[in-house]
Coordinates of C-alpha atoms and ligand atoms in Angstrom, one line a residue:
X87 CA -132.5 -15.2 75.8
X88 CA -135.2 -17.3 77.2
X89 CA -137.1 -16.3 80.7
X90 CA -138.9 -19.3 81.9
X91 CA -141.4 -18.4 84.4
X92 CA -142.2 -21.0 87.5
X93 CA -145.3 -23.2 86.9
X94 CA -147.5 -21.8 89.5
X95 CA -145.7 -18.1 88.0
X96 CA -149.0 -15.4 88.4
X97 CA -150.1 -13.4 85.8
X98 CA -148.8 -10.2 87.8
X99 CA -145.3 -11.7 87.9
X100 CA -145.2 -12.3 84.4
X101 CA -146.5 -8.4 83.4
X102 CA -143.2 -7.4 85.9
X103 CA -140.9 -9.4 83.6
X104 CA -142.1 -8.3 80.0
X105 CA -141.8 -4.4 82.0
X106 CA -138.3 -5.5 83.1
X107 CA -137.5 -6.2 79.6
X108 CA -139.3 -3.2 77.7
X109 CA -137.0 -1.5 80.2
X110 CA -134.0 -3.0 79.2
X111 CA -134.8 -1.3 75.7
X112 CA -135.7 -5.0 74.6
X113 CA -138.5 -7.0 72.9
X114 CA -140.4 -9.4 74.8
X115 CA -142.4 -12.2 73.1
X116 CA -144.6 -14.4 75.6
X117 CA -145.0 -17.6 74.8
X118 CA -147.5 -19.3 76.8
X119 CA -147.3 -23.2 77.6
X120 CA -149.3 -26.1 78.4
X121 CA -147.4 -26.1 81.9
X122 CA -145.9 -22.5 81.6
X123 CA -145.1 -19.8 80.3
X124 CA -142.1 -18.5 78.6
X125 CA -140.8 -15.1 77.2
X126 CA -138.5 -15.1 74.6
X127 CA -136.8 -11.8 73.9
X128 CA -135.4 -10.1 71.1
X129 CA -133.5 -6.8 70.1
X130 CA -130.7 -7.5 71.7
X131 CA -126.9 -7.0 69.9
X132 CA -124.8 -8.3 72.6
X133 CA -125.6 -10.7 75.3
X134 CA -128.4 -9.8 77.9
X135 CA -127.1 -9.8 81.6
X136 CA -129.5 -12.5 82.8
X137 CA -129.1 -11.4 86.5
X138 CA -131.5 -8.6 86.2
X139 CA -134.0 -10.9 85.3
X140 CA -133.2 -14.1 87.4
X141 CA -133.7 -12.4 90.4
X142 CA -137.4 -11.3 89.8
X143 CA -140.5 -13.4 91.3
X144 CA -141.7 -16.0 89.9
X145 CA -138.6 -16.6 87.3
X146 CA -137.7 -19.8 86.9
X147 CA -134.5 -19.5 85.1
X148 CA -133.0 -17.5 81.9
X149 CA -131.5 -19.8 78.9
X150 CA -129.2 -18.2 76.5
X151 CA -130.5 -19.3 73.1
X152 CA -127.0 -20.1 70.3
X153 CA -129.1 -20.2 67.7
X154 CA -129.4 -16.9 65.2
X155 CA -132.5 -17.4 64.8
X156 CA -134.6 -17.1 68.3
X157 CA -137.7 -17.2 68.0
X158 CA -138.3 -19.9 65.5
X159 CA -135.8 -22.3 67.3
X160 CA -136.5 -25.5 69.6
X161 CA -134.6 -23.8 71.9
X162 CA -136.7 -21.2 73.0
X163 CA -140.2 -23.1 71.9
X164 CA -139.8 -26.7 72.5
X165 CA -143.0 -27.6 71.4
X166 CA -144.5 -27.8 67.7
X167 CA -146.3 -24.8 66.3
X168 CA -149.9 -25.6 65.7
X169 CA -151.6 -23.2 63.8
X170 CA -155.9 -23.0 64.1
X171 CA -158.0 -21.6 61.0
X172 CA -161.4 -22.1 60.5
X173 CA -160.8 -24.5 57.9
X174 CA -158.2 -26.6 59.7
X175 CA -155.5 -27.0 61.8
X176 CA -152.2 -27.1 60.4
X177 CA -149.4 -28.6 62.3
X178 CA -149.9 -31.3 65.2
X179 CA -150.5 -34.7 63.2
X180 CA -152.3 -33.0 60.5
X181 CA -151.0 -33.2 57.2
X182 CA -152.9 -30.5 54.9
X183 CA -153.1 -30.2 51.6
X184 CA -153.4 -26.9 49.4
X185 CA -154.2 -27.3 46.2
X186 CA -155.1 -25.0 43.1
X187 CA -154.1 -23.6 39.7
X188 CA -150.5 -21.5 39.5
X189 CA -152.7 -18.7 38.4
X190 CA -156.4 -16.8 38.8
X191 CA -157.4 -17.2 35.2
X192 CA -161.3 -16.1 35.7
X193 CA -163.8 -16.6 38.4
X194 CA -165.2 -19.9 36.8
X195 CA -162.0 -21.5 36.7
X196 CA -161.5 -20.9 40.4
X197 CA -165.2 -21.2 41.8
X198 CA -164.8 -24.6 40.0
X199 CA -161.6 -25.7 41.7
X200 CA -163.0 -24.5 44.6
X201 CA -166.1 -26.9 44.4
X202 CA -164.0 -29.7 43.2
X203 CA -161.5 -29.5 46.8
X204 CA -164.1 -29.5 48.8
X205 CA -165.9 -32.8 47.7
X206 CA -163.5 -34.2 48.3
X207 CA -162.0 -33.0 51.2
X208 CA -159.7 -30.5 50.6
X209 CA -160.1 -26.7 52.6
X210 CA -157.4 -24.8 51.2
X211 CA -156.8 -23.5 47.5
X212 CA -153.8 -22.3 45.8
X213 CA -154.0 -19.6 43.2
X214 CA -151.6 -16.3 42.1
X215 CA -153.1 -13.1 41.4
X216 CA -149.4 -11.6 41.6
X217 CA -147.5 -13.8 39.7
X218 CA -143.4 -13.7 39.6
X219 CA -142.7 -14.5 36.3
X220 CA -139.1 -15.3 34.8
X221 CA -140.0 -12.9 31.4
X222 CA -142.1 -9.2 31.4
X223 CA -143.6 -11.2 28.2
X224 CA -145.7 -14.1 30.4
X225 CA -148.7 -13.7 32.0
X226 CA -148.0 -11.5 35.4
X227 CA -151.7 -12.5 37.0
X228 CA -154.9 -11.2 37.1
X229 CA -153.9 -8.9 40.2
X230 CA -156.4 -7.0 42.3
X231 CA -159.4 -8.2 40.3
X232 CA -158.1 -11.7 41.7
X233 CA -157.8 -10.8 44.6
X234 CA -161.9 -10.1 44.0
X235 CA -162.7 -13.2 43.2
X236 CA -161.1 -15.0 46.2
X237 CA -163.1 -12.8 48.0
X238 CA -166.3 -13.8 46.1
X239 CA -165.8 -17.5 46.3
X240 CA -164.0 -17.7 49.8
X241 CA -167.7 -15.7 50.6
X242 CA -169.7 -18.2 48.3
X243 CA -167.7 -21.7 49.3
X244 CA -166.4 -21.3 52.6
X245 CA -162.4 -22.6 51.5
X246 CA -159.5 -21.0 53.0
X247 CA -157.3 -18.9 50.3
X248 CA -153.7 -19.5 49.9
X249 CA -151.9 -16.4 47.8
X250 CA -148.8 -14.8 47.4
X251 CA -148.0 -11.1 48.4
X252 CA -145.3 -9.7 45.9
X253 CA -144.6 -5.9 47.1
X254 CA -145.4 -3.8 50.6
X255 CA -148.1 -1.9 48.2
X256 CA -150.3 -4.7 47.8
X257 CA -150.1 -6.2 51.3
X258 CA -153.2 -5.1 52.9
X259 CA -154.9 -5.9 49.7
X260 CA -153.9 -9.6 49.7
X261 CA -154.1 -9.7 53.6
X262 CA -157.6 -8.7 53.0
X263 CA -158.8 -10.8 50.2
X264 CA -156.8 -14.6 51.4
X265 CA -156.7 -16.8 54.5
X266 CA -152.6 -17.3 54.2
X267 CA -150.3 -14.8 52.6
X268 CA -147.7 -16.4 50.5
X269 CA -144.3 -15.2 50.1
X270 CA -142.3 -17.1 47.1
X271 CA -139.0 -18.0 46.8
X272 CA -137.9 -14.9 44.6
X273 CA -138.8 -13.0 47.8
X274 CA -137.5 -14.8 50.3
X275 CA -134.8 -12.4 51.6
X276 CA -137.0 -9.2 50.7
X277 CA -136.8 -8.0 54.1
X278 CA -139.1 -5.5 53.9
X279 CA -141.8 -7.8 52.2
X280 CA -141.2 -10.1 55.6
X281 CA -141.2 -6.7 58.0
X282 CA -144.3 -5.9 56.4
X283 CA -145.8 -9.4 56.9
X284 CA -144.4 -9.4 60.2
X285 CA -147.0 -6.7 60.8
X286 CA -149.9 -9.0 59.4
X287 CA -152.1 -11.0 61.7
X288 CA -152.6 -14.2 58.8
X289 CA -150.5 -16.8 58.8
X290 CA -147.8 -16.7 55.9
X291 CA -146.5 -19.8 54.2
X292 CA -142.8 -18.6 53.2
X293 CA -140.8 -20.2 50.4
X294 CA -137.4 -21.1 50.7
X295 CA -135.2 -19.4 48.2
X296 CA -133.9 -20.7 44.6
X297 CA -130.2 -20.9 46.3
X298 CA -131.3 -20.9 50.1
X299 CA -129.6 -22.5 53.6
X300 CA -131.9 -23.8 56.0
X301 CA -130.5 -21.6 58.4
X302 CA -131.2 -18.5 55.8
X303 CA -134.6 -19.8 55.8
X304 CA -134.9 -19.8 59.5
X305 CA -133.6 -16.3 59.4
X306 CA -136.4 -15.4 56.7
X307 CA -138.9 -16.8 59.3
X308 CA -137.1 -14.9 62.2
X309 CA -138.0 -11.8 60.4
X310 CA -141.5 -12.3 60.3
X311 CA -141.8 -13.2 63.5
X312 CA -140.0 -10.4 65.4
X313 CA -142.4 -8.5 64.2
X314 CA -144.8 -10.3 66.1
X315 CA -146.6 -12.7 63.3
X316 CA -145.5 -16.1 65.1
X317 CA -147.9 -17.9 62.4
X318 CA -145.3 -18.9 59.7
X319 CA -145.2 -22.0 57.7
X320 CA -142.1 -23.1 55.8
X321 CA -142.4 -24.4 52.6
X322 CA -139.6 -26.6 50.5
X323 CA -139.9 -26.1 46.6
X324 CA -136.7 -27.3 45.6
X325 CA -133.7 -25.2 45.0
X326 CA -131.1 -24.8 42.1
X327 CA -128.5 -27.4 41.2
X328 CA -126.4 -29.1 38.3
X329 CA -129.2 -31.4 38.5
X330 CA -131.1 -31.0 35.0
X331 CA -133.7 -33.7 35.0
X332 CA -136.1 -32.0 36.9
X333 CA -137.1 -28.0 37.1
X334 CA -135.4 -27.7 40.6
X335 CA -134.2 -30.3 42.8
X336 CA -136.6 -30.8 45.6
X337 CA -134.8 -31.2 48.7
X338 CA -136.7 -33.3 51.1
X339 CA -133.6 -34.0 53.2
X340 CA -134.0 -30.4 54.9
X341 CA -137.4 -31.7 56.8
X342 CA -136.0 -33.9 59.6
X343 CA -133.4 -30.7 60.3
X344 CA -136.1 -28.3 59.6
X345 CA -137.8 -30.5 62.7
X346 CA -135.3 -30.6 64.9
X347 CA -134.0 -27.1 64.8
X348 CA -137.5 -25.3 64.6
X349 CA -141.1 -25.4 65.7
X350 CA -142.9 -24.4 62.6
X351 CA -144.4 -26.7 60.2
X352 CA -143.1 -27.2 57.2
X353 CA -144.9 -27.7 53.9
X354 CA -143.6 -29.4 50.4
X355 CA -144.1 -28.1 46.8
X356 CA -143.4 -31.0 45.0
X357 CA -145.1 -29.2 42.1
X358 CA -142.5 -26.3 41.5
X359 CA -140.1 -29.0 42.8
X360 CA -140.2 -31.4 39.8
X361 CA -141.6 -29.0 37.3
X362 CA -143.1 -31.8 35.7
X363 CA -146.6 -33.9 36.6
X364 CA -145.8 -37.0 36.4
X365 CA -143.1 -36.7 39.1
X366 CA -145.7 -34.9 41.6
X367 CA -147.4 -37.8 43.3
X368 CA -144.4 -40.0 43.9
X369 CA -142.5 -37.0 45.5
X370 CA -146.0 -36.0 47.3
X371 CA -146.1 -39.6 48.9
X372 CA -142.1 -39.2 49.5
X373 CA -143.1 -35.7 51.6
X374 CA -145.4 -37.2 53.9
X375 CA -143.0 -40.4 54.6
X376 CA -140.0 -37.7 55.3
X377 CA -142.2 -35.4 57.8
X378 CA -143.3 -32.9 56.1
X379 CA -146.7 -31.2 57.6
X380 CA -148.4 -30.6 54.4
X381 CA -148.3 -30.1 50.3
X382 CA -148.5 -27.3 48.4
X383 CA -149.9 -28.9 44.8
X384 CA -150.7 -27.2 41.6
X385 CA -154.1 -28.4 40.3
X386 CA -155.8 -27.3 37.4
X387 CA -159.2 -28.3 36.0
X388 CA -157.2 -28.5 32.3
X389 CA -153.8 -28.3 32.5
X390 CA -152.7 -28.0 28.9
X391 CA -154.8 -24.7 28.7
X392 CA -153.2 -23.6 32.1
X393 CA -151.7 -19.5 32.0
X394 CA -148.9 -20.9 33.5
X395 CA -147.3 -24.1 34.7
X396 CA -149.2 -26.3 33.1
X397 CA -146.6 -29.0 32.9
X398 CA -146.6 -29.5 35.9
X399 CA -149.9 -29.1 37.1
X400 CA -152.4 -32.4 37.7
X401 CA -155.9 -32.9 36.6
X402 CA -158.9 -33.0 38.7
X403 CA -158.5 -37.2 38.5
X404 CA -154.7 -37.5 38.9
X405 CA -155.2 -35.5 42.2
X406 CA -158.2 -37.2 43.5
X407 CA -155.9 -40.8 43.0
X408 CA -152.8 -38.9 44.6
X409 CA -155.0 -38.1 47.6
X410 CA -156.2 -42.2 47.7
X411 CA -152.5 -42.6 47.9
X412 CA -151.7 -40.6 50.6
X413 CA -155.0 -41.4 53.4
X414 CA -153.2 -45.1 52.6
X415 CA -149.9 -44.0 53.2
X416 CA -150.8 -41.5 56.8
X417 CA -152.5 -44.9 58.3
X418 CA -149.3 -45.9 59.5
X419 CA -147.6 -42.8 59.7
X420 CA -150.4 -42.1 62.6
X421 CA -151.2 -38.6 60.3
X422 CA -154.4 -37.5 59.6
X423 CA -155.0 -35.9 55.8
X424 CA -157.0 -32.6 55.7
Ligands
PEP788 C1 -146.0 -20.5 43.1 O1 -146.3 -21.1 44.1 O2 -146.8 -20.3 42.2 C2 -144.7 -19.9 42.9 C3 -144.4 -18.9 42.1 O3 -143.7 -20.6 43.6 P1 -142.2 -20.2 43.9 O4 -142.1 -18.9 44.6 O5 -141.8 -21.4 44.8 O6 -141.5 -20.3 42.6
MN789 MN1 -146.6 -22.0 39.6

């Protein structure tokens, strides 16, 4: 259900409707506007009898929202998310780009990469300290002593950190030590991993599972944001098929319903996608033309010595070209690359 307040609504009327709704044994969620505000609310089993609400000053009208998923829906928040870190805004025209090694290998390696994105525009780096790995054999990250060098060269450099969070243990550990907490595919129904995030006040960049729906995405998102982190960015990195000539098959046909159904922006791994570089930049371009908000893009200053997905990793020059390609490609798109 969705209360929406009159324009000229005061800021006493709306404190009497969230207290109507704590009441109720509900969650409300205000949701400011450019021309007014809105409070979504949540907990609710059965359907909330709107009349106890409607007849409250200053209420515009309740909306019964269909969708199972509430809070990340159009329905309840017509307009885009747009999401405002020091380094950028995400959402809103801007298409960002985050870019980085699969893995934390050492402090040069990232303190270099780090250098590199910045000259040449780039504010946000990639990198795993917690790494979900297929075998117990491969490299499983550098862990907390990764985390210490994001915080060393987010310190040193200034650019915003983009890691992934793999267990409730470590979560105020990586919320600490990054800019955006990353949850992977592997955990994208680990409802307590999203509770727990839920809790967090960074933004979280959440993967969509190997074998997920777009509405079991949503859902995914829907748990982080009942708990009151409304900062969530999607993120498409292909799924699993009978499709064998590429890692996973990157579905870029879930953006425009992504778009229409929900306000959050929603990111592209054409990296994990393809599983091979030399499919990255056409399916990078491909994102941007479809809608997508941004790219997540593994970049490593020498791939064929990378930890871990090297393959499909690109070199310092393969990304600088990609990046030509796609300032010529947002001209007429009207998008702005940051
Ligand atoms: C990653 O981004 O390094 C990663 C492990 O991705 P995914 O969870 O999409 O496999
Ligand atoms: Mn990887």
């Amino acid at each position: 259900m969705l209360v929406v307040m009159q324009a000229g609504a005061t800021q006493d009327q709306v404190n009497r409707v969230i207290n109507a709704i704590v009441a109720l044994q509900l969650t409300p969620h205000p949701l400011p506007g450019a021309t007014r505000t809105a409070i979504g609310i949540t907990g609710n089993t059965g359907a909330v009898d709107s009349r106890r609400l409607e007849v409250l000053d200053g209420v515009k009208e309740c909306i019964r929202v269909t969708k199972p998923f509430k809070l990340a829906s159009r329905e309840m928040h017509p307009a885009d998310t747009v999401i405002s870190l020091p380094q950028g805004t995400i959402g809103s025209g801007h298409f960002t780009l985050i870019a980085g090694p699969c893995s934390v290998e050492n402090e040069a390696q990232i303190e270099q990469t780090a250098e590199f994105l910045l000259a040449n525009g780039v504010k946000y780096l990639r990198a795993g300290a917690f790494k979900p790995r297929t075998s117990p054999y491969s490299f499983q990250g550098m862990g907390l002593e990764g985390l210490e060098i994001f915080k060393r060269v987010r310190a040193k450099t200034g650019i915003g950190v983009v890691s992934e969070l793999m267990d409730t243990e470590h979560a105020a550990a990586v919320e600490d030590a990054v800019d955006i907490i990353q949850i992977g595919a592997r955990n994208m129904q680990n409802f307590s991993l999203l509770k727990r995030v839920g809790k967090t006040r960074k933004p979280v960049l959440l993967k969509r599972g190997l074998s997920a729906t777009l509405e079991e995405l949503l859902m995914a998102a829907e748990y982080i944001m009942a708990g009151g982190n409304y900062q969530v960015i999607l993120c498409e990195r292909g799924v699993r098929t009978f499709s064998d000539h590429s890692r996973n098959t990157l579905d870029l046909s879930v953006i425009p319903p992504a778009k229409n159904l929900c306000h959050l922006p929603i990111f592209v791994d054409p990296s994990h996608g393809t599983g091979k570089r030399n499919y990255v930049p056409p399916m990078a371009l491909a994102s941007l033309a479809a809608g997508a908000d941004g790219l997540l893009i593994e970049v490593h200053p020498t791939p064929d010595q990378a930890a871990s997905d090297g393959a499909q990793s690109l070199d310092f020059p393969s990304f600088q070209k990609l990046i030509d390609s796609l300032k010529a490609l947002s001209k007429p798109l009207g998008k702005t690359i940051n």
